[in-house]
C-alpha atoms as one frame of an Amber mdcrd trajectory, in Angstrom:
protein
 117.782-141.444  60.146 118.989-137.700  61.531 117.278-135.370  63.586 117.451
-132.422  62.156 114.707-130.053  64.965 113.801-130.906  68.184 111.020-128.967
  69.467 108.974-129.209  71.734 109.019-132.917  71.973 108.717-133.361  68.944
 111.813-134.900  66.687 111.058-134.291  63.211 113.048-136.879  60.548 114.189
-136.912  56.920 115.626-140.375  56.085 118.478-139.481  53.997 117.752-142.868
  51.318 113.450-141.808  51.426 112.189-141.939  48.999 110.007-138.327  46.762
 108.735-136.300  46.663 110.347-134.741  49.155 109.019-135.006  53.033 109.756
-135.088  56.640 108.745-136.780  59.498 107.024-135.664  62.246 107.434-138.164
  65.774 105.825-137.312  69.013 105.905-140.037  71.205 103.942-143.058  69.739
 102.639-141.483  67.027 104.129-139.996  63.663 102.737-137.067  61.072 104.266
-137.292  57.201 104.457-133.690  56.403 104.996-133.390  52.493 107.359-130.197
  52.018 106.583-127.778  49.375 107.725-126.037  46.961 108.416-122.242  47.478
 109.750-120.822  44.361 105.598-121.241  43.315 104.860-120.203  47.178 103.059
-123.760  48.214 102.851-124.399  51.512 103.850-128.068  53.760 100.754-130.131
  53.061  99.975-133.499  55.680 100.150-136.502  53.965  99.261-139.277  56.374
  99.283-139.691  60.708 100.400-142.522  61.941  99.806-143.881  65.707  98.705
-142.762  68.602  98.827-138.984  68.283  96.516-136.083  68.963  94.396-133.907
  66.107  96.834-131.112  68.127  99.619-132.691  68.105  99.131-132.972  63.361
  98.227-129.410  63.884 100.872-128.436  65.756 103.779-130.886  63.461 102.316
-128.761  60.549 103.067-125.421  62.242 106.548-126.435  63.941 106.969-127.636
  59.356 105.531-124.809  58.141 108.154-121.928  60.901 110.944-124.955  59.846
 110.604-125.145  55.813 113.318-123.194  53.717 115.727-125.278  56.377 113.838
-128.992  56.600 113.750-128.246  52.352 117.627-127.457  52.215 118.216-130.137
  53.947 116.329-132.491  51.944 117.936-131.281  48.504 121.183-132.062  50.788
 120.454-135.542  52.169 118.966-136.007  48.244 121.767-134.141  46.186 119.395
-132.049  44.998 120.264-128.420  43.621
């Protein structure tokens, strides 16, 4: 499970064999947030898919912020891992 970004206690992970839609797993402590990557060409921002485990609402919001802040890099990595152009 490649960690793409580590920041402020969060790990943003992309699994190479994961399913569509393009998404990331943001892990902090015993909690995990799955966030769908938006489509830049349609100006669609990332959006929350699921929240699992023990993670505060504040950390869920921070996870979404981190993914939004790093969206281009994460979408590029997703495409590399899944052979998308």
